[in-house]
Coordinates of C-alpha atoms and ligand atoms in Angstrom, one line a residue:
M164 CA -71.4 51.3 -52.3
K165 CA -69.1 48.8 -50.4
K166 CA -69.3 49.1 -46.7
S167 CA -66.8 48.8 -44.0
T168 CA -66.7 44.8 -44.1
V169 CA -62.8 45.1 -42.8
L170 CA -63.8 47.2 -39.7
A171 CA -66.8 45.1 -38.6
T172 CA -64.3 41.8 -37.9
L173 CA -62.5 44.3 -35.0
L174 CA -66.2 44.6 -33.3
P175 CA -66.5 41.6 -31.6
L176 CA -68.6 42.9 -29.2
V177 CA -71.4 44.1 -31.6
A178 CA -74.0 42.0 -31.6
A179 CA -74.2 40.5 -34.8
D180 CA -78.0 39.7 -34.4
S181 CA -79.2 43.4 -33.6
D182 CA -82.7 44.4 -35.1
A183 CA -81.8 48.0 -36.6
A184 CA -85.4 48.7 -38.4
N185 CA -86.3 51.3 -35.8
P186 CA -83.0 53.1 -35.7
Q187 CA -84.1 56.6 -34.8
I188 CA -80.8 58.3 -35.8
R189 CA -80.2 61.1 -33.9
V190 CA -77.1 63.3 -34.2
A191 CA -76.3 66.5 -32.0
F192 CA -72.6 69.0 -31.6
H193 CA -71.3 68.5 -28.6
G194 CA -68.9 71.5 -28.5
D195 CA -67.5 73.1 -32.6
D196 CA -65.2 69.5 -32.9
G197 CA -67.4 66.8 -31.7
M198 CA -70.6 65.5 -32.1
V199 CA -72.8 63.0 -30.6
V200 CA -74.4 59.7 -32.5
S201 CA -77.4 58.6 -30.9
W202 CA -79.5 55.2 -32.3
N203 CA -81.8 53.1 -31.5
T204 CA -81.9 48.8 -31.0
F205 CA -84.2 46.5 -29.9
D206 CA -81.6 45.2 -28.0
R207 CA -78.8 46.1 -25.6
V208 CA -75.8 46.8 -27.5
P209 CA -73.1 45.9 -25.6
R210 CA -70.1 48.3 -26.9
P211 CA -72.3 50.9 -29.6
S212 CA -69.9 52.0 -32.2
V213 CA -70.1 54.1 -35.3
F214 CA -67.7 54.0 -38.3
W215 CA -66.7 56.8 -39.3
G216 CA -64.6 58.9 -42.0
R217 CA -64.2 61.9 -44.3
S218 CA -65.2 59.7 -47.3
K219 CA -67.8 57.6 -48.0
E220 CA -65.9 54.9 -48.8
H221 CA -63.1 55.0 -46.3
L222 CA -65.0 55.1 -43.2
T223 CA -61.9 54.2 -41.2
N224 CA -62.8 55.5 -37.8
I225 CA -64.4 54.2 -35.3
A226 CA -66.6 55.7 -32.1
S227 CA -67.4 53.6 -28.9
S228 CA -69.2 54.2 -25.9
A229 CA -70.6 51.6 -23.3
V230 CA -74.2 54.0 -23.4
S231 CA -76.7 51.6 -24.7
V232 CA -79.6 52.6 -22.0
T233 CA -83.5 51.7 -21.3
Y234 CA -86.0 52.2 -18.8
P235 CA -89.2 50.3 -17.7
T236 CA -92.1 50.1 -20.8
S237 CA -88.7 51.6 -22.9
T238 CA -89.3 48.8 -26.4
T239 CA -85.6 49.6 -27.4
Y240 CA -82.1 51.1 -26.3
N241 CA -80.7 54.2 -26.8
N242 CA -77.0 53.9 -27.8
H243 CA -75.1 57.1 -27.3
V244 CA -71.4 57.5 -29.0
L245 CA -69.3 60.7 -29.0
I246 CA -66.9 61.2 -31.9
Q247 CA -64.9 63.7 -31.0
G248 CA -61.6 65.7 -32.4
L249 CA -63.5 66.5 -35.7
R250 CA -63.2 69.7 -37.4
P251 CA -65.7 72.4 -36.8
D252 CA -68.5 73.0 -40.1
T253 CA -67.2 70.1 -42.3
T254 CA -68.9 67.3 -43.2
Y255 CA -68.1 63.4 -42.2
Y256 CA -70.1 60.4 -43.3
Y257 CA -71.0 57.5 -40.3
I258 CA -72.9 54.3 -39.5
P259 CA -74.0 53.2 -36.4
A260 CA -71.9 49.5 -36.9
Q261 CA -75.0 47.6 -35.7
L262 CA -76.5 49.5 -39.3
N263 CA -73.5 48.5 -41.1
E264 CA -74.4 45.0 -41.4
D265 CA -77.4 46.1 -42.6
T266 CA -77.7 46.2 -46.5
C267 CA -80.4 48.5 -46.2
Y268 CA -78.3 51.7 -45.0
E269 CA -76.1 54.1 -46.9
P270 CA -73.6 55.7 -44.9
F271 CA -75.6 59.0 -43.5
N272 CA -73.2 62.4 -43.3
F273 CA -73.2 65.4 -40.9
T274 CA -71.5 68.1 -40.8
T275 CA -70.1 70.7 -37.4
S276 CA -70.6 73.4 -35.9
R277 CA -69.3 76.1 -37.8
R278 CA -66.3 77.3 -35.6
V279 CA -66.9 80.0 -32.5
G280 CA -66.6 82.9 -33.5
D281 CA -67.4 82.6 -37.8
K282 CA -68.7 85.1 -39.3
T283 CA -69.7 83.4 -42.1
P284 CA -74.2 84.3 -42.6
F285 CA -76.1 80.8 -41.9
S286 CA -79.2 79.7 -40.9
V287 CA -81.3 77.6 -38.2
A288 CA -84.3 75.6 -38.3
V289 CA -86.4 76.4 -35.0
V290 CA -89.5 74.4 -33.8
A291 CA -91.7 73.8 -30.5
D292 CA -94.7 71.8 -30.3
L293 CA -94.0 69.0 -32.9
G294 CA -95.6 65.7 -32.6
T295 CA -96.0 62.7 -34.6
M296 CA -97.2 62.6 -37.9
G297 CA -100.2 60.1 -39.2
S298 CA -102.5 57.6 -37.8
E299 CA -101.0 58.6 -34.1
G300 CA -100.9 61.9 -34.3
L301 CA -101.9 64.8 -36.8
S302 CA -103.7 63.7 -40.3
T303 CA -106.8 64.4 -42.0
S304 CA -109.0 62.8 -39.7
A305 CA -108.8 63.3 -36.0
G306 CA -111.2 62.3 -32.8
K307 CA -114.8 63.4 -31.4
G308 CA -114.8 67.2 -31.0
V309 CA -111.7 68.3 -33.0
S310 CA -111.8 71.7 -35.0
S311 CA -111.4 70.9 -39.2
N312 CA -108.9 74.0 -38.5
N313 CA -106.5 72.1 -36.4
I314 CA -106.1 68.6 -38.5
L315 CA -104.4 68.7 -41.8
K316 CA -106.4 69.2 -45.3
P317 CA -105.7 66.3 -47.8
G318 CA -102.5 66.1 -49.9
E319 CA -101.4 68.9 -47.0
K320 CA -97.5 68.6 -46.8
N321 CA -97.1 68.9 -42.4
T322 CA -94.1 70.3 -40.8
I323 CA -91.9 67.1 -40.8
D324 CA -92.1 67.3 -44.6
S325 CA -91.5 70.9 -45.2
L326 CA -88.4 70.4 -42.7
I327 CA -86.8 67.7 -44.9
S328 CA -87.7 69.1 -47.7
S329 CA -86.3 72.4 -47.0
M330 CA -83.0 70.7 -45.3
P331 CA -80.2 72.7 -47.6
G332 CA -81.8 75.5 -46.5
Y333 CA -80.6 75.2 -42.2
E334 CA -77.7 74.0 -40.4
F335 CA -79.0 72.6 -37.5
L336 CA -82.8 71.8 -36.2
W337 CA -83.7 73.6 -32.8
H338 CA -86.7 71.6 -31.1
V339 CA -88.2 73.9 -28.1
G340 CA -89.5 71.3 -25.9
D341 CA -93.1 69.3 -27.1
I342 CA -92.0 66.0 -28.8
A343 CA -93.7 63.6 -30.6
Y344 CA -96.6 64.0 -28.2
A345 CA -97.0 60.5 -26.9
D346 CA -98.8 61.5 -23.7
Y347 CA -101.3 62.2 -26.1
W348 CA -102.4 58.7 -26.0
L349 CA -105.3 59.1 -23.7
K350 CA -106.9 61.9 -25.3
E351 CA -106.9 60.3 -28.5
E352 CA -108.6 56.8 -26.6
I353 CA -111.1 58.6 -25.1
Q354 CA -112.0 61.3 -28.1
G355 CA -112.0 57.9 -30.1
F356 CA -109.5 58.6 -32.7
L357 CA -107.2 55.2 -30.9
P358 CA -110.8 53.2 -30.9
N359 CA -109.0 49.8 -29.6
T360 CA -106.5 51.1 -27.4
T361 CA -107.6 50.5 -23.5
V362 CA -105.9 51.8 -20.6
E363 CA -104.2 49.4 -19.3
E364 CA -102.2 48.4 -22.3
G365 CA -102.1 52.7 -23.4
Y366 CA -98.4 52.5 -22.3
K367 CA -97.6 50.7 -25.3
V368 CA -99.3 53.0 -27.3
Y369 CA -97.1 56.0 -25.5
E370 CA -93.6 53.8 -26.9
S371 CA -95.2 53.5 -29.9
I372 CA -95.4 57.2 -30.6
L373 CA -92.5 57.8 -29.5
N374 CA -91.1 55.8 -31.9
D375 CA -92.9 56.8 -35.0
F376 CA -91.8 60.1 -34.6
Y377 CA -88.1 59.7 -34.0
N378 CA -87.8 57.1 -36.7
E379 CA -90.0 59.7 -38.8
M380 CA -87.7 62.7 -38.3
M381 CA -84.8 60.7 -39.1
P382 CA -84.4 62.5 -42.6
V383 CA -83.8 65.4 -41.1
T384 CA -82.2 63.8 -37.5
A385 CA -79.8 62.1 -39.1
S386 CA -77.6 64.5 -41.0
R387 CA -78.7 67.9 -39.4
A388 CA -78.0 68.3 -35.2
Y389 CA -81.1 68.4 -33.3
M390 CA -80.7 70.6 -30.0
V391 CA -83.8 69.2 -28.1
G392 CA -84.8 70.8 -24.6
P393 CA -87.8 69.9 -22.7
G394 CA -91.6 70.9 -22.9
N395 CA -94.0 69.7 -20.2
H396 CA -95.7 66.9 -22.9
E397 CA -91.9 65.5 -22.2
A398 CA -92.9 64.6 -18.4
N399 CA -94.9 62.1 -18.0
C400 CA -97.4 59.6 -19.6
D401 CA -100.4 62.0 -19.3
N402 CA -100.6 65.3 -19.9
G403 CA -102.0 65.9 -15.9
G404 CA -105.5 65.5 -15.3
T405 CA -107.1 63.9 -19.2
T406 CA -110.8 63.7 -18.5
D407 CA -113.0 61.0 -20.3
K408 CA -116.5 62.7 -19.9
T409 CA -118.3 60.2 -22.0
H410 CA -118.0 58.0 -19.0
N411 CA -117.4 60.7 -16.5
I412 CA -114.0 59.4 -15.2
T413 CA -111.1 61.9 -14.8
Y414 CA -107.2 60.6 -15.2
D415 CA -104.9 61.2 -12.9
L416 CA -101.1 61.0 -13.2
S417 CA -100.9 57.1 -10.9
I418 CA -101.8 55.9 -14.5
C419 CA -98.2 56.4 -15.8
M420 CA -96.1 52.9 -15.6
P421 CA -92.7 53.7 -14.1
G422 CA -90.5 54.9 -16.8
Q423 CA -93.5 57.0 -17.7
T424 CA -92.9 59.5 -15.3
N425 CA -90.3 63.0 -13.9
F426 CA -89.0 63.2 -18.3
T427 CA -87.8 59.0 -18.6
G428 CA -88.0 58.9 -22.3
F429 CA -86.7 62.3 -22.8
K430 CA -83.4 61.7 -20.5
N431 CA -82.6 58.1 -22.2
H432 CA -83.1 59.5 -25.4
F433 CA -81.0 62.5 -26.3
R434 CA -77.1 63.3 -25.0
M435 CA -77.6 67.4 -25.2
P436 CA -74.1 69.1 -24.2
S437 CA -74.3 70.1 -21.0
D438 CA -71.1 68.4 -20.4
V439 CA -69.0 71.2 -22.2
S440 CA -71.5 73.9 -21.0
R441 CA -71.8 72.7 -17.5
G442 CA -75.7 72.4 -18.0
T443 CA -78.0 70.0 -16.7
G444 CA -78.4 67.0 -18.8
N445 CA -81.3 67.5 -21.5
F446 CA -82.9 70.3 -19.1
W447 CA -80.7 73.6 -19.5
Y448 CA -77.2 73.9 -21.3
S449 CA -75.8 75.9 -24.4
W450 CA -73.5 76.1 -27.4
N451 CA -71.8 78.2 -30.1
S452 CA -72.3 78.2 -33.7
G453 CA -70.5 80.8 -35.9
M454 CA -71.1 84.1 -34.4
A455 CA -74.1 83.0 -32.6
H456 CA -74.3 81.3 -28.6
F457 CA -77.8 79.8 -28.6
I458 CA -79.2 79.0 -24.7
Q459 CA -81.5 75.8 -23.9
L460 CA -83.8 76.6 -20.8
D461 CA -85.7 74.5 -18.9
T462 CA -89.3 75.6 -18.2
E463 CA -90.3 73.1 -16.5
T464 CA -88.5 72.7 -13.5
D465 CA -86.0 74.0 -11.5
L466 CA -87.3 78.0 -11.7
G467 CA -85.3 78.5 -8.9
H468 CA -86.7 80.4 -5.3
G469 CA -85.2 76.7 -4.2
F470 CA -87.0 74.9 -7.1
I471 CA -90.6 76.4 -7.8
G472 CA -91.9 73.3 -10.3
P473 CA -94.7 72.9 -12.2
D474 CA -97.3 73.2 -9.5
E475 CA -96.2 76.5 -9.1
I476 CA -95.5 77.1 -12.7
G477 CA -99.4 76.6 -12.5
G478 CA -102.4 74.5 -13.9
T479 CA -101.9 70.4 -14.1
E480 CA -99.7 70.5 -17.1
G481 CA -95.9 69.2 -16.6
E482 CA -97.4 67.9 -12.9
G483 CA -95.6 64.9 -11.4
A484 CA -91.9 66.1 -12.3
S485 CA -89.0 66.5 -9.9
P486 CA -86.3 68.4 -9.9
V487 CA -83.6 66.9 -12.5
N488 CA -80.7 69.2 -10.1
S489 CA -80.4 68.6 -6.5
K490 CA -79.1 71.9 -6.3
M491 CA -80.7 75.5 -4.9
N492 CA -81.5 77.7 -7.4
A493 CA -78.8 75.9 -9.7
Q494 CA -80.6 76.8 -13.3
V495 CA -80.6 80.4 -12.8
N496 CA -77.7 80.4 -11.3
W497 CA -75.9 78.5 -14.5
L498 CA -77.4 80.8 -16.5
E499 CA -76.0 83.4 -15.3
A500 CA -73.0 82.1 -15.5
D501 CA -73.6 81.1 -19.2
L502 CA -74.1 84.9 -19.7
K503 CA -71.7 86.5 -18.1
A504 CA -68.9 84.2 -19.6
V505 CA -69.7 85.1 -23.0
D506 CA -67.5 86.5 -25.7
R507 CA -69.4 89.1 -27.9
K508 CA -66.9 89.6 -30.0
L509 CA -66.5 86.2 -31.2
T510 CA -70.5 85.2 -30.6
P511 CA -72.6 89.4 -30.3
W512 CA -75.3 86.8 -30.7
I513 CA -77.6 85.3 -27.9
I514 CA -80.9 83.4 -28.4
V515 CA -82.3 81.9 -26.1
G516 CA -84.6 79.2 -26.2
G517 CA -87.2 77.9 -23.2
H518 CA -90.4 75.9 -23.5
R519 CA -92.9 78.5 -22.0
P520 CA -93.9 82.0 -23.0
W521 CA -94.3 85.0 -20.6
Y522 CA -95.1 87.6 -22.9
L523 CA -98.2 86.8 -25.5
S524 CA -101.5 87.5 -26.3
Y525 CA -103.3 85.1 -24.4
Q526 CA -106.0 84.7 -22.1
N527 CA -103.3 85.0 -18.7
V528 CA -103.7 81.3 -17.4
T529 CA -101.2 81.1 -15.0
G530 CA -98.9 77.4 -17.0
T531 CA -99.3 79.1 -20.5
I532 CA -98.7 82.9 -19.3
C533 CA -95.0 81.6 -17.6
W534 CA -94.6 84.3 -14.7
S535 CA -92.6 82.2 -13.0
C536 CA -90.2 82.1 -15.6
K537 CA -90.5 86.0 -16.2
D538 CA -89.7 86.4 -13.0
V539 CA -86.0 84.3 -12.8
F540 CA -85.1 84.4 -16.1
E541 CA -86.0 88.0 -17.5
P542 CA -83.5 90.0 -15.0
L543 CA -81.2 88.0 -16.3
F544 CA -81.4 89.0 -19.9
L545 CA -82.2 92.1 -19.5
K546 CA -78.4 92.9 -17.6
Y547 CA -77.1 90.8 -20.1
D548 CA -78.5 91.9 -23.3
V549 CA -80.4 88.7 -24.7
D550 CA -80.8 89.5 -28.2
L551 CA -84.0 87.1 -29.2
V552 CA -85.9 84.9 -26.8
L553 CA -88.0 82.3 -28.6
S554 CA -90.7 79.9 -27.2
G555 CA -93.7 77.9 -28.2
H556 CA -96.4 76.0 -25.4
A557 CA -99.6 77.7 -27.0
H558 CA -100.4 76.3 -30.4
I559 CA -100.1 79.8 -32.2
Y560 CA -97.8 81.7 -33.7
E561 CA -96.6 86.0 -32.7
R562 CA -94.3 87.0 -33.3
Q563 CA -93.9 90.6 -30.3
A564 CA -92.1 93.5 -29.7
P565 CA -89.1 93.8 -28.0
I566 CA -89.8 94.5 -24.4
A567 CA -88.1 94.9 -21.0
E568 CA -90.6 94.3 -17.7
G569 CA -93.8 94.6 -19.8
K570 CA -92.9 97.6 -21.3
I571 CA -92.7 97.5 -25.2
D572 CA -88.9 98.8 -26.6
P573 CA -89.1 102.1 -28.3
K574 CA -86.8 101.2 -30.6
E575 CA -88.8 98.0 -31.4
L576 CA -86.7 95.9 -34.2
N577 CA -83.7 98.9 -34.4
N578 CA -81.5 98.7 -32.1
P579 CA -83.7 97.8 -29.2
S580 CA -81.7 97.3 -25.8
S581 CA -84.5 94.6 -24.3
P582 CA -84.6 91.4 -25.9
W583 CA -86.9 90.3 -29.0
Y584 CA -89.8 87.6 -28.1
I585 CA -90.9 84.9 -30.3
T586 CA -93.5 82.3 -29.5
N587 CA -94.6 79.6 -32.1
G588 CA -95.8 77.0 -31.1
A589 CA -97.6 76.0 -34.8
A590 CA -95.6 73.2 -35.4
G591 CA -98.9 70.5 -35.6
H592 CA -99.0 67.0 -34.0
Y593 CA -102.6 65.6 -33.0
D594 CA -105.4 68.5 -32.7
G595 CA -102.4 71.0 -32.7
L596 CA -103.7 75.1 -32.9
D597 CA -105.5 77.2 -30.7
T598 CA -106.9 80.8 -29.8
L599 CA -105.0 83.9 -29.6
Q600 CA -107.4 86.3 -27.4
S601 CA -108.6 89.4 -29.5
P602 CA -107.9 91.9 -29.7
R603 CA -104.1 90.8 -29.4
Q604 CA -102.3 92.6 -26.3
Q605 CA -100.1 95.7 -27.5
F606 CA -96.8 94.0 -28.4
S607 CA -98.2 91.5 -30.5
R608 CA -96.6 92.5 -33.9
F609 CA -98.1 89.7 -36.5
S610 CA -99.5 86.5 -35.5
L611 CA -101.6 83.0 -37.2
D612 CA -103.7 80.9 -34.8
T613 CA -106.6 78.1 -35.8
N614 CA -108.7 80.7 -37.3
N615 CA -105.9 80.9 -40.0
A616 CA -105.1 77.0 -39.8
T617 CA -101.7 77.5 -40.8
Y618 CA -98.5 75.0 -39.6
G619 CA -95.3 75.8 -39.9
W620 CA -91.9 76.9 -38.7
S621 CA -89.3 79.3 -37.9
K622 CA -86.4 80.2 -39.8
L623 CA -83.4 81.8 -37.9
T624 CA -80.6 83.9 -40.7
F625 CA -77.7 85.5 -39.1
H626 CA -76.7 87.5 -41.3
N627 CA -73.6 89.2 -39.8
A628 CA -72.9 91.0 -36.3
T629 CA -75.6 93.7 -36.5
H630 CA -78.5 92.0 -38.5
L631 CA -80.9 88.7 -37.6
T632 CA -83.9 88.1 -39.9
H633 CA -86.8 85.8 -38.1
E634 CA -89.2 84.2 -40.9
F635 CA -92.6 82.1 -40.1
V636 CA -92.1 79.2 -43.0
A637 CA -95.5 78.1 -43.8
S638 CA -95.4 74.0 -43.6
N639 CA -98.3 73.6 -46.5
N640 CA -95.7 75.4 -49.4
N641 CA -92.7 76.4 -48.0
T642 CA -94.3 80.4 -48.1
V643 CA -92.4 82.8 -45.9
L644 CA -95.7 84.2 -44.3
D645 CA -94.1 86.5 -41.4
S646 CA -90.1 88.1 -41.9
A647 CA -88.5 90.3 -39.8
T648 CA -84.9 91.7 -39.1
L649 CA -84.1 92.6 -35.8
Y650 CA -80.6 95.0 -36.2
K651 CA -78.5 95.6 -33.3
D652 CA -75.5 97.4 -33.4
H653 CA -73.5 94.8 -31.2
K654 CA -70.1 96.9 -30.6
C655 CA -66.8 95.1 -30.0
Ligands
LIG851 C1 -75.6 64.0 -46.7 O1 -77.1 63.2 -46.5 C2 -77.8 63.5 -46.9 C3 -79.3 62.8 -46.6 O2 -79.1 61.6 -46.6 C4 -77.9 63.4 -48.5 O3 -78.8 64.3 -48.8 C5 -76.8 64.4 -49.1 O4 -77.0 64.9 -50.3 C6 -75.9 64.0 -48.4 N1 -74.8 64.5 -48.7 C7 -73.6 64.4 -49.0 C8 -72.7 65.4 -49.0 O5 -73.3 63.3 -49.7
LIG852 C1 -110.5 47.2 -33.8 O1 -110.4 46.1 -33.5 C2 -111.1 45.2 -34.2 C3 -111.2 43.5 -33.5 O2 -109.6 43.0 -33.3 C4 -110.4 45.7 -35.9 O3 -110.9 44.9 -36.9 C5 -110.7 46.4 -36.5 O4 -109.7 46.8 -37.3 C6 -109.8 47.7 -35.3 N1 -109.6 49.0 -35.4 C7 -108.8 49.1 -35.6 C8 -109.0 51.2 -35.9 O5 -107.8 49.6 -35.5
LIG853 C1 -119.7 62.2 -11.8 O1 -118.7 61.6 -11.0 C2 -118.6 62.1 -9.9 C3 -117.2 61.5 -8.5 O2 -117.0 61.2 -9.0 C4 -119.9 62.6 -9.3 O3 -119.7 63.4 -8.6 C5 -120.7 63.7 -10.3 O4 -122.5 63.7 -9.9 C6 -120.8 62.9 -11.5 N1 -121.2 63.2 -12.4 C7 -122.4 62.9 -13.2 C8 -122.7 63.6 -15.0 O5 -123.0 61.5 -13.6
LIG854 C1 -87.0 62.2 -11.4 O1 -84.9 62.8 -11.2 C2 -84.8 63.1 -10.9 C3 -83.7 63.4 -11.1 O2 -83.2 63.2 -12.7 C4 -84.7 62.3 -9.6 O3 -83.9 63.1 -8.4 C5 -85.9 62.2 -8.8 O4 -86.3 61.1 -7.8 C6 -86.9 62.0 -10.1 N1 -87.8 61.3 -9.4 C7 -89.3 60.8 -9.3 C8 -90.7 61.3 -8.8 O5 -89.1 60.0 -10.2
LIG855 C1 -102.5 87.6 -14.5 O1 -102.7 87.3 -13.4 C2 -101.5 86.9 -13.1 C3 -102.3 85.7 -11.3 O2 -102.7 84.7 -12.1 C4 -101.5 88.5 -11.4 O3 -100.1 88.6 -10.9 C5 -100.6 88.8 -12.9 O4 -101.5 90.5 -12.4 C6 -102.0 88.9 -14.1 N1 -101.4 90.1 -15.7 C7 -101.8 90.5 -16.3 C8 -100.9 91.7 -17.6 O5 -102.8 90.3 -16.2
LIG856 C1 -105.6 85.0 -39.7 O1 -106.6 84.8 -39.6 C2 -107.9 86.1 -39.4 C3 -109.3 85.5 -38.7 O2 -109.5 85.2 -39.8 C4 -107.4 87.3 -40.6 O3 -107.5 88.6 -40.0 C5 -106.0 87.5 -40.7 O4 -105.8 87.8 -41.5 C6 -105.6 86.4 -40.9 N1 -103.8 86.3 -41.3 C7 -103.1 85.9 -42.1 C8 -101.5 86.2 -42.1 O5 -103.6 85.9 -42.9
LIG857 C1 -75.6 92.7 -42.6 O1 -76.4 92.3 -43.3 C2 -77.6 93.4 -43.9 C3 -78.7 92.4 -44.2 O2 -78.2 91.4 -45.0 C4 -77.0 94.1 -44.5 O3 -78.0 94.9 -45.1 C5 -75.8 95.2 -44.0 O4 -74.9 96.1 -44.9 C6 -74.7 94.1 -43.5 N1 -74.3 95.1 -42.9 C7 -72.5 94.3 -42.4 C8 -71.7 95.5 -42.1 O5 -72.3 93.8 -43.8
LIG858 C1 -99.2 78.6 -48.9 O1 -99.7 78.3 -47.7 C2 -100.3 79.3 -46.6 C3 -101.3 78.8 -45.6 O2 -101.6 77.3 -45.5 C4 -101.3 80.2 -47.9 O3 -102.2 81.2 -46.9 C5 -100.6 80.7 -48.6 O4 -101.4 81.5 -49.6 C6 -99.7 79.6 -49.3 N1 -98.7 80.9 -50.5 C7 -99.0 79.9 -51.8 C8 -98.0 81.0 -52.5 O5 -99.2 78.8 -52.4

C-alpha cells in the first residue's frame, strides 16, 4: 500500500531515525468525537504526529501534539496525540508519522465510540489482573512453589490470544487494574523463573515486562479503545515486601528506583479521558458509549475520609503511593457529581469498574476485601442506582447477587434495586490463580478458582435499555462458561 509520503514531507520536526520497533500502539476514547492515539519510541519525538483519514489510501489529515514523555529507568518515550472532530461510531484509518516511514507498518484502524444515547446493542470486553504472557510472565512453566494449576497447559491459549481472536465480538476493552505485572520481576527471580536477574539489575526487567506486555496487546489496543484504571500492581517496582525465604531477606520499597514508584509508568503510558469527565488522570474518570455510562474508580488511593491510602486499605499491596489529587475527598466528590449528572434517558445503564472488590467469597483479609472502598463508594452506588460493579484483584471469577449493605437483593437479577457485583481477576499472569473460600458466601452465584484452572475474561452485552448480559469467556477455547442476564426496568 502506498503510504502518505507527501504528507511526511510536511513534518520536518519528526525524527527520521526514530526506532519504532517497540511501538505499543494503543487508542482510547475521548468523548464520542475524539480518540487519543498513543505509542512508544526509543527517542523523544519533538512533535508526535498521526496521519489519519476515512480511507486507508487517503490519510489526508494530521493531528499533532507536544507530548512525548518518559521517566527515570524507562527505555522509551510515550507519545500521545488527540484526534478531534471525528464522527461517532465511525471507522478511521491512522498511522503514527514515525511508523509511516517504516515499511513494516500498514495503516491501523479504530472505531470511535457510539454516540451518547444510541440504543443499538453492543458488547464490551472487560479484564482485570492481566499480565505479560510468555518468557517473562504466564507460560507453561513457572518457578519454585507454583501450582501446576496456575500455569498454562501445553498448547493452551491465553487471554491475550483469546481477546485477539474475539475482536469482532466487542467494541472496546476495559482493563480494571493490574496491567502487565512488571512488579513481579522480583518474585519471578526469587522463585528461579528469571534465574539471571539480580536485584541491582531488576529495574531493567521491570521495564522489559512492561514493554513486552504492551506489545503483546497491540493487536487489540491499536484498533479497539483500551480503557484502563489503576490496580495495586501499577503502584511501584515490588508488590510491597517480597520475601526470599532461601536467603532470609524481605525486600521493601527502598529497592525501587526513582521512576518505579507512585504509579509513574501508568501515568506516563496512558491518557484516559479525565479532562472531558472532570476526573483525575488515569485514576478516576467516566465515559459514555451508546446506552451506557462507564465509570472507572481508583481503589488504591484517595478513598475519601481525608486520603485513606493503601495503608488503610490494608496489607502492603500498593504501598508507597501518595494521593493523586491534593483535594480532600476529591474522588468521592467527583463520583457523586458524575453520577448526579447522568441522564438516564440517554444512558440508562451505569457500570462501575474499580480494582478491589468488597463482596467476595474470600477470607476476610483487609487488602483483598476493600472495606474502605465499600465505605465510600457503596452509599453512592445505592443512592444513584448503579446497575453493575466490576472488580478484580483476587485471581478468581465470582459472579455475585445484587447486594445492598451486605444484604442480598430479594429480586436477584429481576429488576433489583441494588447493584449487581461481579469479580473477575482470572485473566492470567505469572502464577495467576487464587483459591476462594469454601463454602462460598451466600451471595455467590457462580465461581471458578484455582481448582478449575481456567483463565478467562468478561463480556458485557447491552441488548437494550432493560437487558444486560454478562458472560465469562474461557480464554482456552472462547467458550462461555457462565452467562447471566440482568433485567432493569429503566424508566424514562
Ligand atoms: C482494522 O484492523 C484490524 C486489525 O488489523 C483488521 O483485522 C480489520 O480488518 C481492519 N478493519 C478494517 C475495516 O479495515
Ligand atoms: C544465564 O546466564 C548464563 C551465562 O551467561 C547463560 O549461559 C544462561 O543461558 C542464562 N540463563 C538464562 C535462563 O537466561
Ligand atoms: C532471618 O533474619 C532475621 C533478621 O533479619 C533473624 O531474626 C532470623 O533469625 C533469621 N532467620 C533465620 C532462619 O535465619
Ligand atoms: C506521587 O504523585 C503525586 C502526583 O500524582 C505527587 O503529588 C506525589 O508527591 C508523588 N509522591 C511521591 C512519593 O513521589
Ligand atoms: C471483616 O474484618 C473486618 C476487620 O478487618 C471487620 O470489621 C468486619 O466486620 C469483618 N467482616 C466480616 C463479614 O467478617
Ligand atoms: C470448579 O472446580 C470445583 C472444585 O474442583 C468443582 O466442584 C466445580 O464443579 C468446578 N466448576 C466448573 C464450572 O467446572
Ligand atoms: C431487550 O432485549 C432482551 C434480550 O435480547 C429481549 O428479550 C427483550 O425483548 C428486549 N426488550 C425490548 C423492549 O426490546
Ligand atoms: C473450554 O475450556 C474450558 C476451560 O478450559 C473447559 O472447561 C471446557 O470444557 C472447554 N469447552 C469445550 C467445548 O472444549
